[in-house]
Amino acid sequence: ATAELEHALGILARETWETENHKDGEVKEMCEIYMQKGCSKEDALTTLSIMSKYKDLFIEHMLVMEHGILPPDADDKWQPLKQGVVCFLAFAAFGMIPLAGFIV
């Protein structure tokens, strides 16, 4: 889970840089994705030109549409540890069920 978070943060940083430095290229790139999904070029350009005015919204939308990942929550650095603890507790609890017959 830590690697997944780091990967998502890396993609977020790259897309943020690309949006700040090459906004038109990113809009055209997203326009191609929209056209593959069935939008006309004019509608896609209109939608994306409006959406690109809102930087954070546009970047999060790019992460979902272009890369297929949800925007990372960088504030929750403990999430991988929480997931590990829950997984271990579930394994320990349900792993005891087959042994319960021998213990009782």
Coordinates of N, CA and C in Angstrom, one line a residue:
A1 N 0.8 -1.2 0.0 CA 0.0 0.0 0.0 C 0.9 1.3 0.0
T2 N 2.0 1.2 0.6 CA 2.9 2.3 0.6 C 3.4 2.6 -0.8
A3 N 3.8 1.6 -1.5 CA 4.2 1.7 -2.9 C 3.1 2.3 -3.8
E4 N 1.9 1.9 -3.6 CA 0.8 2.4 -4.3 C 0.6 3.9 -4.0
L5 N 0.7 4.3 -2.8 CA 0.6 5.7 -2.4 C 1.7 6.5 -3.1
E6 N 2.9 6.0 -3.0 CA 4.0 6.7 -3.6 C 3.9 6.8 -5.1
H7 N 3.4 5.8 -5.7 CA 3.2 5.8 -7.2 C 2.2 6.8 -7.5
A8 N 1.1 6.9 -6.8 CA 0.0 7.8 -7.1 C 0.5 9.2 -6.9
L9 N 1.3 9.5 -5.8 CA 1.8 10.8 -5.5 C 2.7 11.2 -6.6
G10 N 3.5 10.3 -7.2 CA 4.4 10.6 -8.3 C 3.7 11.0 -9.5
I11 N 2.6 10.3 -9.9 CA 1.8 10.6 -11.0 C 1.1 11.9 -10.8
L12 N 0.6 12.2 -9.6 CA 0.0 13.5 -9.3 C 1.0 14.6 -9.5
A13 N 2.2 14.5 -9.0 CA 3.2 15.5 -9.2 C 3.5 15.7 -10.7
R14 N 3.7 14.7 -11.4 CA 4.0 14.8 -12.9 C 2.8 15.5 -13.6
E15 N 1.6 15.1 -13.3 CA 0.4 15.7 -14.0 C 0.3 17.2 -13.6
T16 N 0.6 17.5 -12.3 CA 0.5 18.9 -11.9 C 1.5 19.7 -12.7
W17 N 2.7 19.2 -12.8 CA 3.8 19.9 -13.5 C 3.4 20.1 -15.0
E18 N 2.9 19.0 -15.6 CA 2.5 19.1 -17.0 C 1.3 20.1 -17.2
T19 N 0.4 20.1 -16.3 CA -0.7 21.1 -16.4 C -0.3 22.5 -16.2
E20 N 0.7 22.7 -15.3 CA 1.2 24.1 -15.1 C 2.0 24.6 -16.3
N21 N 2.7 23.7 -16.9 CA 3.7 24.1 -18.0 C 3.2 23.8 -19.4
H22 N 2.3 22.9 -19.6 CA 1.8 22.5 -20.9 C 0.3 22.3 -20.9
K23 N -0.5 23.3 -20.5 CA -1.9 23.1 -20.3 C -2.6 22.7 -21.5
D24 N -2.3 23.3 -22.7 CA -2.9 23.0 -23.9 C -2.7 21.6 -24.4
G25 N -1.5 21.1 -24.2 CA -1.2 19.7 -24.5 C -2.0 18.7 -23.7
E26 N -2.2 19.1 -22.4 CA -3.0 18.2 -21.5 C -4.5 18.2 -21.9
V27 N -5.0 19.4 -22.3 CA -6.4 19.5 -22.8 C -6.5 18.7 -24.0
K28 N -5.6 18.7 -25.0 CA -5.7 18.0 -26.2 C -5.6 16.5 -25.9
E29 N -4.8 16.1 -25.0 CA -4.6 14.7 -24.6 C -5.9 14.1 -24.0
M30 N -6.5 14.9 -23.1 CA -7.8 14.5 -22.6 C -8.9 14.5 -23.6
C31 N -8.8 15.4 -24.6 CA -9.8 15.5 -25.6 C -9.8 14.2 -26.4
E32 N -8.6 13.7 -26.7 CA -8.5 12.4 -27.4 C -9.2 11.3 -26.6
I33 N -9.0 11.3 -25.3 CA -9.7 10.3 -24.5 C -11.2 10.4 -24.6
Y34 N -11.7 11.6 -24.5 CA -13.1 11.9 -24.6 C -13.7 11.4 -25.9
M35 N -12.9 11.7 -27.0 CA -13.4 11.3 -28.3 C -13.4 9.8 -28.4
Q36 N -12.5 9.1 -27.8 CA -12.5 7.6 -27.8 C -13.7 7.1 -27.1
K37 N -14.2 7.8 -26.1 CA -15.4 7.4 -25.3 C -16.7 7.8 -26.0
G38 N -16.6 8.5 -27.2 CA -17.8 8.8 -28.0 C -18.2 10.3 -28.0
C39 N -17.5 11.2 -27.4 CA -17.8 12.6 -27.5 C -17.3 13.2 -28.8
S40 N -18.0 14.2 -29.2 CA -17.5 14.9 -30.4 C -16.4 15.8 -30.0
K41 N -15.6 16.2 -31.0 CA -14.4 17.0 -30.7 C -14.7 18.3 -30.1
E42 N -15.8 19.0 -30.6 CA -16.2 20.3 -30.1 C -16.7 20.2 -28.7
D43 N -17.5 19.2 -28.4 CA -18.0 19.1 -27.0 C -16.9 18.8 -26.0
A44 N -16.0 17.9 -26.4 CA -14.9 17.6 -25.6 C -14.0 18.8 -25.3
L45 N -13.7 19.6 -26.3 CA -12.9 20.8 -26.1 C -13.6 21.8 -25.3
T46 N -14.9 22.0 -25.5 CA -15.6 22.9 -24.7 C -15.6 22.5 -23.2
T47 N -15.9 21.2 -22.9 CA -16.0 20.7 -21.6 C -14.6 20.9 -20.9
L48 N -13.6 20.4 -21.6 CA -12.2 20.4 -21.0 C -11.6 21.8 -20.9
S49 N -12.0 22.7 -21.8 CA -11.5 24.1 -21.6 C -12.1 24.8 -20.4
I50 N -13.3 24.5 -20.1 CA -13.9 25.0 -18.9 C -13.4 24.3 -17.7
M51 N -13.2 23.0 -17.7 CA -12.7 22.3 -16.6 C -11.3 22.6 -16.3
S52 N -10.5 23.0 -17.3 CA -9.1 23.3 -17.1 C -8.8 24.6 -16.3
K53 N -9.9 25.4 -16.3 CA -9.8 26.6 -15.5 C -9.6 26.3 -14.0
Y54 N -10.1 25.2 -13.6 CA -10.1 24.8 -12.2 C -9.0 23.7 -12.0
K55 N -7.8 24.1 -11.7 CA -6.6 23.3 -11.8 C -6.7 22.0 -11.0
D56 N -7.2 22.0 -9.7 CA -7.2 20.8 -8.9 C -8.3 19.8 -9.5
L57 N -9.4 20.3 -9.9 CA -10.4 19.5 -10.5 C -9.9 18.8 -11.7
F58 N -9.3 19.6 -12.6 CA -8.8 19.1 -13.8 C -7.7 18.0 -13.6
I59 N -6.8 18.2 -12.7 CA -5.8 17.2 -12.4 C -6.3 15.9 -11.8
E60 N -7.3 16.1 -10.9 CA -7.9 14.9 -10.3 C -8.7 14.1 -11.4
H61 N -9.3 14.8 -12.3 CA -10.1 14.2 -13.4 C -9.1 13.5 -14.3
M62 N -7.9 14.1 -14.6 CA -6.9 13.4 -15.4 C -6.4 12.1 -14.8
L63 N -6.2 12.2 -13.5 CA -5.8 10.9 -12.8 C -6.8 9.8 -13.0
V64 N -8.0 10.1 -12.9 CA -9.0 9.1 -13.1 C -9.2 8.6 -14.5
M65 N -9.3 9.6 -15.4 CA -9.6 9.2 -16.8 C -8.3 8.7 -17.6
E66 N -7.2 9.3 -17.3 CA -6.0 9.0 -18.1 C -5.2 7.8 -17.5
H67 N -5.1 7.8 -16.2 CA -4.3 6.8 -15.5 C -5.1 5.7 -14.8
G68 N -6.4 6.0 -14.6 CA -7.3 5.0 -13.9 C -7.0 4.8 -12.4
I69 N -6.5 5.9 -11.8 CA -6.3 5.8 -10.3 C -7.0 7.0 -9.7
L70 N -7.4 6.7 -8.4 CA -8.1 7.8 -7.7 C -7.0 8.7 -7.1
P71 N -7.4 10.0 -6.9 CA -6.4 10.9 -6.4 C -6.0 10.4 -5.0
P72 N -4.7 10.5 -4.7 CA -4.2 10.0 -3.4 C -4.5 10.9 -2.3
D73 N -4.6 10.4 -1.1 CA -4.8 11.2 0.1 C -3.5 11.3 0.8
A74 N -2.7 12.3 0.5 CA -1.3 12.4 1.1 C -1.3 12.7 2.6
D75 N -2.5 13.1 3.1 CA -2.6 13.5 4.5 C -2.6 12.2 5.4
D76 N -3.0 11.1 4.8 CA -3.1 9.9 5.7 C -1.9 9.0 5.4
K77 N -0.8 9.3 6.0 CA 0.4 8.5 5.8 C 0.3 7.1 6.5
W78 N -0.6 7.0 7.5 CA -0.7 5.8 8.3 C -1.7 4.8 7.6
Q79 N -2.3 5.1 6.5 CA -3.2 4.2 5.9 C -2.6 2.8 5.6
P80 N -1.4 2.7 5.0 CA -0.9 1.3 4.8 C -0.7 0.5 6.1
L81 N -0.3 1.2 7.2 CA -0.2 0.5 8.5 C -1.5 0.0 9.0
K82 N -2.5 0.9 8.8 CA -3.9 0.5 9.3 C -4.4 -0.7 8.5
Q83 N -4.2 -0.7 7.2 CA -4.6 -1.8 6.3 C -3.9 -3.1 6.7
G84 N -2.6 -3.0 7.1 CA -1.8 -4.2 7.5 C -2.4 -4.7 8.8
V85 N -2.7 -3.9 9.8 CA -3.2 -4.3 11.1 C -4.5 -5.0 10.9
V86 N -5.4 -4.4 10.1 CA -6.7 -5.0 9.9 C -6.6 -6.4 9.2
C87 N -5.7 -6.5 8.2 CA -5.5 -7.7 7.5 C -5.0 -8.8 8.5
F88 N -4.0 -8.4 9.3 CA -3.4 -9.4 10.3 C -4.5 -9.8 11.3
L89 N -5.3 -8.9 11.8 CA -6.3 -9.2 12.8 C -7.4 -10.2 12.2
A90 N -7.7 -9.9 11.0 CA -8.7 -10.8 10.3 C -8.1 -12.2 10.1
F91 N -6.8 -12.2 9.7 CA -6.2 -13.5 9.5 C -6.1 -14.3 10.8
A92 N -5.7 -13.6 11.9 CA -5.6 -14.3 13.1 C -7.0 -14.7 13.7
A93 N -8.0 -13.9 13.5 CA -9.3 -14.2 14.1 C -9.9 -15.4 13.3
F94 N -9.9 -15.3 12.0 CA -10.5 -16.3 11.1 C -9.6 -17.6 11.0
G95 N -8.4 -17.4 11.2 CA -7.5 -18.5 11.2 C -7.6 -19.4 12.4
M96 N -8.2 -18.9 13.5 CA -8.5 -19.7 14.7 C -9.7 -20.6 14.6
I97 N -10.6 -20.3 13.7 CA -11.8 -21.1 13.5 C -11.5 -22.6 13.3
P98 N -10.6 -22.9 12.4 CA -10.4 -24.4 12.2 C -9.7 -25.0 13.4
L99 N -9.0 -24.2 14.2 CA -8.3 -24.7 15.4 C -9.2 -24.8 16.6
A100 N -10.4 -24.1 16.5 CA -11.3 -24.1 17.7 C -11.7 -25.5 18.1
G101 N -11.9 -26.4 17.1 CA -12.3 -27.8 17.5 C -11.2 -28.5 18.3
F102 N -10.0 -28.2 18.1 CA -8.9 -28.9 18.8 C -8.6 -28.3 20.2
I103 N -9.0 -27.0 20.3 CA -8.7 -26.3 21.5 C -9.8 -26.6 22.5
V104 N -11.1 -26.7 22.1 CA -12.2 -26.9 23.0 C -12.4 -28.3 23.4

